[in-house]
Short mmCIF file of C-alpha atoms in Angstrom, two decimals:
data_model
loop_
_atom_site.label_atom_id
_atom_site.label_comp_id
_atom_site.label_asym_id
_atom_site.label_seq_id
_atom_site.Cartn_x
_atom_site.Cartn_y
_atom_site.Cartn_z
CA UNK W 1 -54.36 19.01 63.49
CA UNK W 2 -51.31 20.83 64.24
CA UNK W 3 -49.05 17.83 64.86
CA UNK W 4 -49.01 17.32 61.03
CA UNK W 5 -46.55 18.67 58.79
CA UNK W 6 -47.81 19.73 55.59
CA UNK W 7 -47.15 17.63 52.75
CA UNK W 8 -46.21 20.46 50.14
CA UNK W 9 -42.59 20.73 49.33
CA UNK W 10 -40.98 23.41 46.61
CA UNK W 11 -40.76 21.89 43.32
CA UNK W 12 -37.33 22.42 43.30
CA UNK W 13 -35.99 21.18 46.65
CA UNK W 14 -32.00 19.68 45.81
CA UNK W 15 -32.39 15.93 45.31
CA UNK W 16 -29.65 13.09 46.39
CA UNK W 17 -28.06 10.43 44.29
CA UNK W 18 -31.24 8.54 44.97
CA UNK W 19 -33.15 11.31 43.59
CA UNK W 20 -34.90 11.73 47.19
CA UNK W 21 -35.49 15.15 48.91
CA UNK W 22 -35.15 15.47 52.81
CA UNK W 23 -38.65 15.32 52.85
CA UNK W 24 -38.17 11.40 52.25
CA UNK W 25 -36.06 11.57 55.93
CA UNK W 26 -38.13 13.59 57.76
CA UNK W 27 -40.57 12.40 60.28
CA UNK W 28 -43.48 13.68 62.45
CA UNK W 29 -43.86 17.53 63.65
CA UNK W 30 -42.01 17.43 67.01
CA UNK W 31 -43.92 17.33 70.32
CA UNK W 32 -40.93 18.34 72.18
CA UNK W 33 -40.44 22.08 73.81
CA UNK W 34 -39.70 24.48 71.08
CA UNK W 35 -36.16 25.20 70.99
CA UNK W 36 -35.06 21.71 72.72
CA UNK W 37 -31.34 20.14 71.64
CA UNK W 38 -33.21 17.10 70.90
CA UNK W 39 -34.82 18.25 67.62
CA UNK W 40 -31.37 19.93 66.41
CA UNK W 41 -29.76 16.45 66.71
CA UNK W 42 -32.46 15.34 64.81
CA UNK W 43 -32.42 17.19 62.13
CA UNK W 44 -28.86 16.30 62.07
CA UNK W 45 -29.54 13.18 61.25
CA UNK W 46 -32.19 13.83 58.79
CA UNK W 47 -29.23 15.76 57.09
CA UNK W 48 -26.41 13.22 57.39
CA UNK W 49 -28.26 10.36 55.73
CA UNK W 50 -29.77 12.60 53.09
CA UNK W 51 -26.51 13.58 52.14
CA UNK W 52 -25.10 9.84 52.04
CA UNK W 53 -28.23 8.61 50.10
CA UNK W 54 -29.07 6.71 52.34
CA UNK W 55 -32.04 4.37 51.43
CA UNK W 56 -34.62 4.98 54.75
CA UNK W 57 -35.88 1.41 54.63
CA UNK W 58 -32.28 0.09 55.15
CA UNK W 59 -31.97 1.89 58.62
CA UNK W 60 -33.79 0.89 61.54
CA UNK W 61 -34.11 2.87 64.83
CA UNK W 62 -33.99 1.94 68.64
CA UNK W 63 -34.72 3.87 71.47
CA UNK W 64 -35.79 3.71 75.16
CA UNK W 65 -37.63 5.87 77.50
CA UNK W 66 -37.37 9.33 77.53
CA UNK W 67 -37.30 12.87 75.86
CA UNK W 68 -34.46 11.41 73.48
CA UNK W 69 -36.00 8.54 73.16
CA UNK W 70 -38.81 10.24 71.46
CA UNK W 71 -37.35 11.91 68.92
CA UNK W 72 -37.22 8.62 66.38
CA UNK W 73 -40.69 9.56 65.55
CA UNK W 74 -39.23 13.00 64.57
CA UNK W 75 -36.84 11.95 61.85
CA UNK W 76 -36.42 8.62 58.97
CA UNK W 77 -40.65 8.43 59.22
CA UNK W 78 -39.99 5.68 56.14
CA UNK W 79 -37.26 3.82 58.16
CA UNK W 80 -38.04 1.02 60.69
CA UNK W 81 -38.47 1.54 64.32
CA UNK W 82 -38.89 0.10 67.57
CA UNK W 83 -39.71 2.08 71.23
CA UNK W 84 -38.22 -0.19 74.15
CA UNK W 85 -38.22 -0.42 77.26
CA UNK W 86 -36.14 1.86 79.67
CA UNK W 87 -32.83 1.19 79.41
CA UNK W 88 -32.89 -2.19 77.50
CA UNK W 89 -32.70 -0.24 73.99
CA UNK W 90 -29.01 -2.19 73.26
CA UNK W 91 -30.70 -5.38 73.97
CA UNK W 92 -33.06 -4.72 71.58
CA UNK W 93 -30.81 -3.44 68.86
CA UNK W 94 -28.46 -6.40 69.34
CA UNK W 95 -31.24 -8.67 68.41
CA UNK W 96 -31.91 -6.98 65.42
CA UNK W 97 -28.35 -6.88 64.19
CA UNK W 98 -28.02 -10.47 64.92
CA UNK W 99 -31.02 -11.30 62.56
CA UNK W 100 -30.30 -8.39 59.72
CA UNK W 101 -26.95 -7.32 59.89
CA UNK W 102 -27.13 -5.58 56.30
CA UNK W 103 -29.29 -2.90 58.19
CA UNK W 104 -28.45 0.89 59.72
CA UNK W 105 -29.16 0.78 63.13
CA UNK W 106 -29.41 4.43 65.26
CA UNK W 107 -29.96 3.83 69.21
CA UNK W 108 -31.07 6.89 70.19
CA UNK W 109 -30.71 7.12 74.19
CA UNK W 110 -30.63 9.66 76.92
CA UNK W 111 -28.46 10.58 80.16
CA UNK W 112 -30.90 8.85 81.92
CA UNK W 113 -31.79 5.94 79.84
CA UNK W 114 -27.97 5.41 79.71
CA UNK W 115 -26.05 6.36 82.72
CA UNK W 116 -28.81 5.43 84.87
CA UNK W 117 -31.27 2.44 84.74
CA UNK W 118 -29.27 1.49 81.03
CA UNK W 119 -26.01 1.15 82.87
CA UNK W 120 -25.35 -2.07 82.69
CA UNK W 121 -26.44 -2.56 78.94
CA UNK W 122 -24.75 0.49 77.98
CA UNK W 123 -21.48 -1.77 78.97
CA UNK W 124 -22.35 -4.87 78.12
CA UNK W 125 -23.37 -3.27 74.46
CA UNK W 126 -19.95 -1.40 74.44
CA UNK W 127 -17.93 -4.64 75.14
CA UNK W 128 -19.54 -6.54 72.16
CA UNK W 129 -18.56 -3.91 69.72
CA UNK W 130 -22.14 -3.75 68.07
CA UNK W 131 -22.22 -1.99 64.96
CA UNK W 132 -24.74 1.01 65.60
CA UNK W 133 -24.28 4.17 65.85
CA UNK W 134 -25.68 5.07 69.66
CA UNK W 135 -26.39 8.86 70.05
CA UNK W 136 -27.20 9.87 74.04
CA UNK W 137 -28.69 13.08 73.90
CA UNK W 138 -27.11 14.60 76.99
CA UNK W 139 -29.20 17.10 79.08
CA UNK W 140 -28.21 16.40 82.54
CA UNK W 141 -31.78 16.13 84.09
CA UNK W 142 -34.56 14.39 83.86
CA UNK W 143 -37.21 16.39 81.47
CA UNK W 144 -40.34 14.23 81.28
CA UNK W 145 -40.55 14.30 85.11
CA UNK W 146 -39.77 17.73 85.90
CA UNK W 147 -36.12 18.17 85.92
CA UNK W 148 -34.38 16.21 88.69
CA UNK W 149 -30.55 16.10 88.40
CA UNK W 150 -29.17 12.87 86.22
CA UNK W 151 -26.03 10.90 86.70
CA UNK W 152 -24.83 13.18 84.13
CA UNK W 153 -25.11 16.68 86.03
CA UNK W 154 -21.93 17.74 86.72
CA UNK W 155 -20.74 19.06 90.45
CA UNK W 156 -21.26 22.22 91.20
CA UNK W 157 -24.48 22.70 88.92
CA UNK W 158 -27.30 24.89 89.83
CA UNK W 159 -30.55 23.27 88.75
CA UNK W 160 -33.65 25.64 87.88
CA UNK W 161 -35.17 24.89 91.15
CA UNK W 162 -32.11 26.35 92.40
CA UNK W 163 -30.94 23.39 94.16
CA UNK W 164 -26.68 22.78 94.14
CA UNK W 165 -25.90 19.00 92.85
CA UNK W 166 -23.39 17.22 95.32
CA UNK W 167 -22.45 14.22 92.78
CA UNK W 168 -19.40 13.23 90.24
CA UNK W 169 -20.75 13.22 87.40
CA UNK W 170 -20.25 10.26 85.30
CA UNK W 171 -18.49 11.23 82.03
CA UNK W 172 -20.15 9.08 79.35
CA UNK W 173 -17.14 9.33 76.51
CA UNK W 174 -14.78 8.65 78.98
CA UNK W 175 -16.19 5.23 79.65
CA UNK W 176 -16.75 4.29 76.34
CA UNK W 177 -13.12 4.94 75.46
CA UNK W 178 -12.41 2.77 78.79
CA UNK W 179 -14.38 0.44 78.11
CA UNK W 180 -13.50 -0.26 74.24
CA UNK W 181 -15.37 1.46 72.33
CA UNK W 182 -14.33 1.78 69.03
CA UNK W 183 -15.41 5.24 67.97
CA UNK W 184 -16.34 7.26 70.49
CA UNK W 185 -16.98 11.68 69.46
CA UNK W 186 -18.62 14.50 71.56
CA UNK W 187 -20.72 17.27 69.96
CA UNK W 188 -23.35 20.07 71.02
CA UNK W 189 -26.69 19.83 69.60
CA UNK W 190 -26.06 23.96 68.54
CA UNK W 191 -23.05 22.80 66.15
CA UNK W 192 -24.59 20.96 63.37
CA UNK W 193 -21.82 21.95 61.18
CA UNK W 194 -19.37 19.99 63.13
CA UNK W 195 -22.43 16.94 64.31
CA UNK W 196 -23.20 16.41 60.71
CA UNK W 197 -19.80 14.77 59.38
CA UNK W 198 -19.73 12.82 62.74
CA UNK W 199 -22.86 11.73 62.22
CA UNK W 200 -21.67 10.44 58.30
CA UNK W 201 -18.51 8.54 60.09
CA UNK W 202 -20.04 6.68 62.84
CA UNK W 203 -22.61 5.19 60.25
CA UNK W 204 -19.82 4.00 58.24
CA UNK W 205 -17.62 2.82 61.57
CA UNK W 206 -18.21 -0.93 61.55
CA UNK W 207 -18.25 -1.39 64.96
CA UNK W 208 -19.79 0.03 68.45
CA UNK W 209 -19.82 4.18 67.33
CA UNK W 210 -21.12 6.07 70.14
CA UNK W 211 -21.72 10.02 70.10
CA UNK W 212 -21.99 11.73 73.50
CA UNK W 213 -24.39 15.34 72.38
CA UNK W 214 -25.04 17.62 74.98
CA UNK W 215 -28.58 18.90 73.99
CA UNK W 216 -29.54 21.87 76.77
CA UNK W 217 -33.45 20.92 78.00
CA UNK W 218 -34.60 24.30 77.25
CA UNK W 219 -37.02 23.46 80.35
CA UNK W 220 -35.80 22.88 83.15
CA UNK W 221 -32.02 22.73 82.34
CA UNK W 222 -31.44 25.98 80.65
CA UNK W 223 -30.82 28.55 84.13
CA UNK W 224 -28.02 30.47 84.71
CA UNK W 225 -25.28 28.42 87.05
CA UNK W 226 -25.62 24.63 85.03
CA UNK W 227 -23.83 23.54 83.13
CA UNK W 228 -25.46 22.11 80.49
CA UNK W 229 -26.94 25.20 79.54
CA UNK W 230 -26.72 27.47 75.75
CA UNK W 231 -24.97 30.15 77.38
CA UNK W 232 -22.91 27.73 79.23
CA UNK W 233 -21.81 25.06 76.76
CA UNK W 234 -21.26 27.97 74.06
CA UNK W 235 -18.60 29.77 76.35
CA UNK W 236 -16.51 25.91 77.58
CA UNK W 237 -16.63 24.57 74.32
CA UNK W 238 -13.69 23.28 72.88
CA UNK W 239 -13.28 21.21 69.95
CA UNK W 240 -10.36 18.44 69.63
CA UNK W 241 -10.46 19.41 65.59
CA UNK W 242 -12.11 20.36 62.44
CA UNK W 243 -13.59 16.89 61.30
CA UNK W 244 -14.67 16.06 57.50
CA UNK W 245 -16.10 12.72 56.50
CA UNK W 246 -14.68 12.01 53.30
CA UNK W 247 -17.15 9.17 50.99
CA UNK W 248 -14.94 6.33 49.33
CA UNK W 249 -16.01 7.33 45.93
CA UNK W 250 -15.55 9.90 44.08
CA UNK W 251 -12.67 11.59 46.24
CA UNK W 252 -13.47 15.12 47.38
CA UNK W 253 -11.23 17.56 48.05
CA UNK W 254 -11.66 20.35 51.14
CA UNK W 255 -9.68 22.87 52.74
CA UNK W 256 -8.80 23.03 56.41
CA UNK W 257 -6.74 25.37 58.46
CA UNK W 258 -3.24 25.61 58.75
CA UNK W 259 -1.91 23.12 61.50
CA UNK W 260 -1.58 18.96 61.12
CA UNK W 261 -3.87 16.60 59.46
CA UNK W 262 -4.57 12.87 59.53
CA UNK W 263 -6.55 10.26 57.57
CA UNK W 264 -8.02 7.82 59.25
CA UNK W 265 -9.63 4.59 56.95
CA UNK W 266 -12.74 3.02 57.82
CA UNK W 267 -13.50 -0.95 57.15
CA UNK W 268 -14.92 -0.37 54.34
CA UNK W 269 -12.42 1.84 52.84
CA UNK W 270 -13.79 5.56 53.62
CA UNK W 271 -11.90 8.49 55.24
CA UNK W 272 -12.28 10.50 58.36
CA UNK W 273 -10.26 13.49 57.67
CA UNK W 274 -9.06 15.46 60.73
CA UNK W 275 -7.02 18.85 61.12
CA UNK W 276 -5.56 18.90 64.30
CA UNK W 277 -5.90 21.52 66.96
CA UNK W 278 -5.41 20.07 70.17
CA UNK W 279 -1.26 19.87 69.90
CA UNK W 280 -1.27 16.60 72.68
CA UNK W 281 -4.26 14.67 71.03
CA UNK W 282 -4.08 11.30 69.05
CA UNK W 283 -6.95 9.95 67.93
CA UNK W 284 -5.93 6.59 67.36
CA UNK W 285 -4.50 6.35 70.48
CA UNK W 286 -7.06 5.69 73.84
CA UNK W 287 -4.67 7.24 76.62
CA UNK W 288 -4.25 10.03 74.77
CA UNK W 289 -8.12 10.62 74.07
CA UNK W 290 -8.68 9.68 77.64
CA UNK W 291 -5.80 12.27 79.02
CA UNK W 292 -7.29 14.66 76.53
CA UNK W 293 -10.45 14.39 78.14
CA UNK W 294 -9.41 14.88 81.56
CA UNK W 295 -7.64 17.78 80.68
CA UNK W 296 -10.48 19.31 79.57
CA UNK W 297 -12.28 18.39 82.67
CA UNK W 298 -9.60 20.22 85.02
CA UNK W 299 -10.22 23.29 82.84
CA UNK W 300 -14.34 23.36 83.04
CA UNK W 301 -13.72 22.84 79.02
CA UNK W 302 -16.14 20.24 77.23
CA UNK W 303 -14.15 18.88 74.60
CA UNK W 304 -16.32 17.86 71.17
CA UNK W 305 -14.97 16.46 67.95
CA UNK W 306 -13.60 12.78 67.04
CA UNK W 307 -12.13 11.79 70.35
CA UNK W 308 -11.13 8.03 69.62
CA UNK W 309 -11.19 5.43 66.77
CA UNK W 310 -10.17 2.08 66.19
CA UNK W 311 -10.73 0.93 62.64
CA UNK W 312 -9.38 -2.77 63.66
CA UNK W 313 -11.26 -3.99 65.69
CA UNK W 314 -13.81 -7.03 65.03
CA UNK W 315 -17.97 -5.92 65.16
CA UNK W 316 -19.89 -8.36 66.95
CA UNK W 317 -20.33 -10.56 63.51
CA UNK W 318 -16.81 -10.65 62.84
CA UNK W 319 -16.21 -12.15 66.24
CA UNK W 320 -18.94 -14.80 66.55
CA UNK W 321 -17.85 -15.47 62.78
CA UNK W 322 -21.99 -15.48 61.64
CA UNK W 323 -22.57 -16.61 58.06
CA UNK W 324 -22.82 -13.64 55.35
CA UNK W 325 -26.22 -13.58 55.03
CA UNK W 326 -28.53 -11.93 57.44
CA UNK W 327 -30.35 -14.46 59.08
CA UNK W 328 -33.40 -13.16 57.90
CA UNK W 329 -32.91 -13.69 54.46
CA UNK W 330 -31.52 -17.55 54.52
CA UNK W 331 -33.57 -20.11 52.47
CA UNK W 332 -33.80 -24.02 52.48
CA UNK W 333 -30.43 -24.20 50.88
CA UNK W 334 -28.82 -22.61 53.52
CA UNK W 335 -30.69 -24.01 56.33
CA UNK W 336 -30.56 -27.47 55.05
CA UNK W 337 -26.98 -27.94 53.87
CA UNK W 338 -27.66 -31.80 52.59
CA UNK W 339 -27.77 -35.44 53.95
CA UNK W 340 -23.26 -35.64 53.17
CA UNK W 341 -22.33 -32.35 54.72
CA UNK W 342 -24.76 -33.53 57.46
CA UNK W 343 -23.19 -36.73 58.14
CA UNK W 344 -19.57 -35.15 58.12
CA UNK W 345 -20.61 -33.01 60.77
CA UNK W 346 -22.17 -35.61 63.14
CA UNK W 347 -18.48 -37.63 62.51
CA UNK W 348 -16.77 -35.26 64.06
CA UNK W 349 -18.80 -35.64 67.08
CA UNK W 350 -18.44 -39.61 67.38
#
């Protein structure tokens, strides 16, 4: 059946800290067209937890409907995962977090699933400062029913059926950054060099990390005259800096090219190193990401790379102040605090 991968591995594959392989954080042989975005991103992910040592049974997965929202079965086959409905994939994750919040959550989502029908969750999921890393694999069409335009198409692009889209298109990062986000990056499914470390941040942002990828449907997407295709992307690109994600312990040392750096510290105490390249670009600071943004815009540039962070913030937890154990995991003691503390409550009630 040739939508099995084979199970034999070299002996001598490199190992992680957990003495796992990346066979342990692989999942099913892709059904998607060959050379789609979607499975580079994948794989990208595959990389970035095997790297961290991550354990695949802490990290769940949440998706919707679509081409993206495939691709869970594709990567983490040990790890938890649930297939929602269109568009409601951040009500779905929320739920989770609220029960287990010692878990990994990845919401994997499309243009579609999240500019479109998702809309309003894609907001409302934004505003609570959920801590997931959400990943919308950005094609700009439609590829399970044949390639329409999406909210995400820009003006101006030529679709393979030749057809001109008349529409704004609605610029995903920007909004997130409006709309508080708390880490919000852009990447291109062909640059895994600069997806992977991006990847290895947001999981350690606690809060709402999102990651706009544009991922060229190699379908219906990939014509000359749109822009979201190879060709295309390859020749706008421009990155905002050279990004390393730096684990808490042991420190590691890298070099970077000549020009600024920052350090930016995470919660829980890891580094996002950045060399700066873009000369009017803070990453701390939203106006500037934004300004950065629409600067790019003006010049037909798509700009990738950390955009925005806020290491301050409050997750959804810290504001609703839930107890320190994931819900799923609290016995009778917990539950049943005792006849005194009982009473005390119901006093301050009278």
């Amino acid at each position: 059946m040739s939508y099995l991968k084979p199970l034999f591995r070299h002996p001598k594959l490199p190992k992680n800290k957990l003495g796992y392989t990346l066979k342990e954080y692989e999942g099913s042989l892709s059904t998607l067209c060959a050379g789609c975005g979607h499975d580079s991103i994948s794989a990208a992910i595959v990389q970035a937890c095997f790297e961290m040592s991550v354990e695949p049974h802490h990290v769940a997965k949440i998706s919707g409907i679509g081409c993206s929202s495939k691709t869970p079965t594709y990567f983490l086959g040990n790890s938890h995962g649930f297939n929602s409905v269109h568009g409601r994939m951040p009500s779905v994750a929320t739920g989770a977090s609220m029960a287990n919040k010692d878990m990994v959550y990845f919401g994997v989502s499309g243009d579609g699933d999240s500019a479109s029908i998702g809309m309003g969750q894609f907001v409302h999921v934004i505003r609570r400062n959920l801590n997931m890393v959400y990943i919308v694999m950005n094609n700009g069409c439609y590829g399970l029913t044949k390639g329409q335009d999406s909210a995400t198409a820009d003006q101006g692009s030529k679709s393979k059926a030749g057809s001109i889209n008349p529409f704004q298109a609605i610029d995903l990062a920007s909004m997130a950054i409006e709309l508080g986000a708390s880490f919000v990056a852009q990447s291109f499914s062909g640059d895994k060099q600069q997806l992977v470390p991006l990847i290895k941040a947001a999981m350690h942002h606690k809060g709402f990390a999102f990651l706009n990828v544009i991922s060229p449907c190699v379908t219906f997407n990939n014509n000359p005259g749109s822009t979201k295709s190879y060709d295309y992307v390859r020749e706008h690109i421009e990155a905002t800096s050279t990004l390393d994600f730096v684990p808490e312990m042991p420190e590691i040392t890298a070099s970077y090219e000549k020009g600024k750096s920052t350090k930016i510290a995470l919660h829980d105490g890891s580094l996002i190193q950045l060399n700066k390249l873009e000369t009017d670009w803070d990453p701390e600071d939203r106006i500037s990401a934004v300004n950065a943004l629409q600067q790019a815009r003006i010049k037909n540039e798509i700009l990738t790379g950390l955009l925005y962070v806020n290491a301050e913030w409050k997750d959804l937890h810290g504001v609703l102040n839930t107890y320190h154990k994931p819900l799923n995991r609290l016995d009778e003691a917990d539950l049943c605090p005792g006849e005194d503390n009982l009473q005390a409550i119901n006093a301050r009630f009278r």
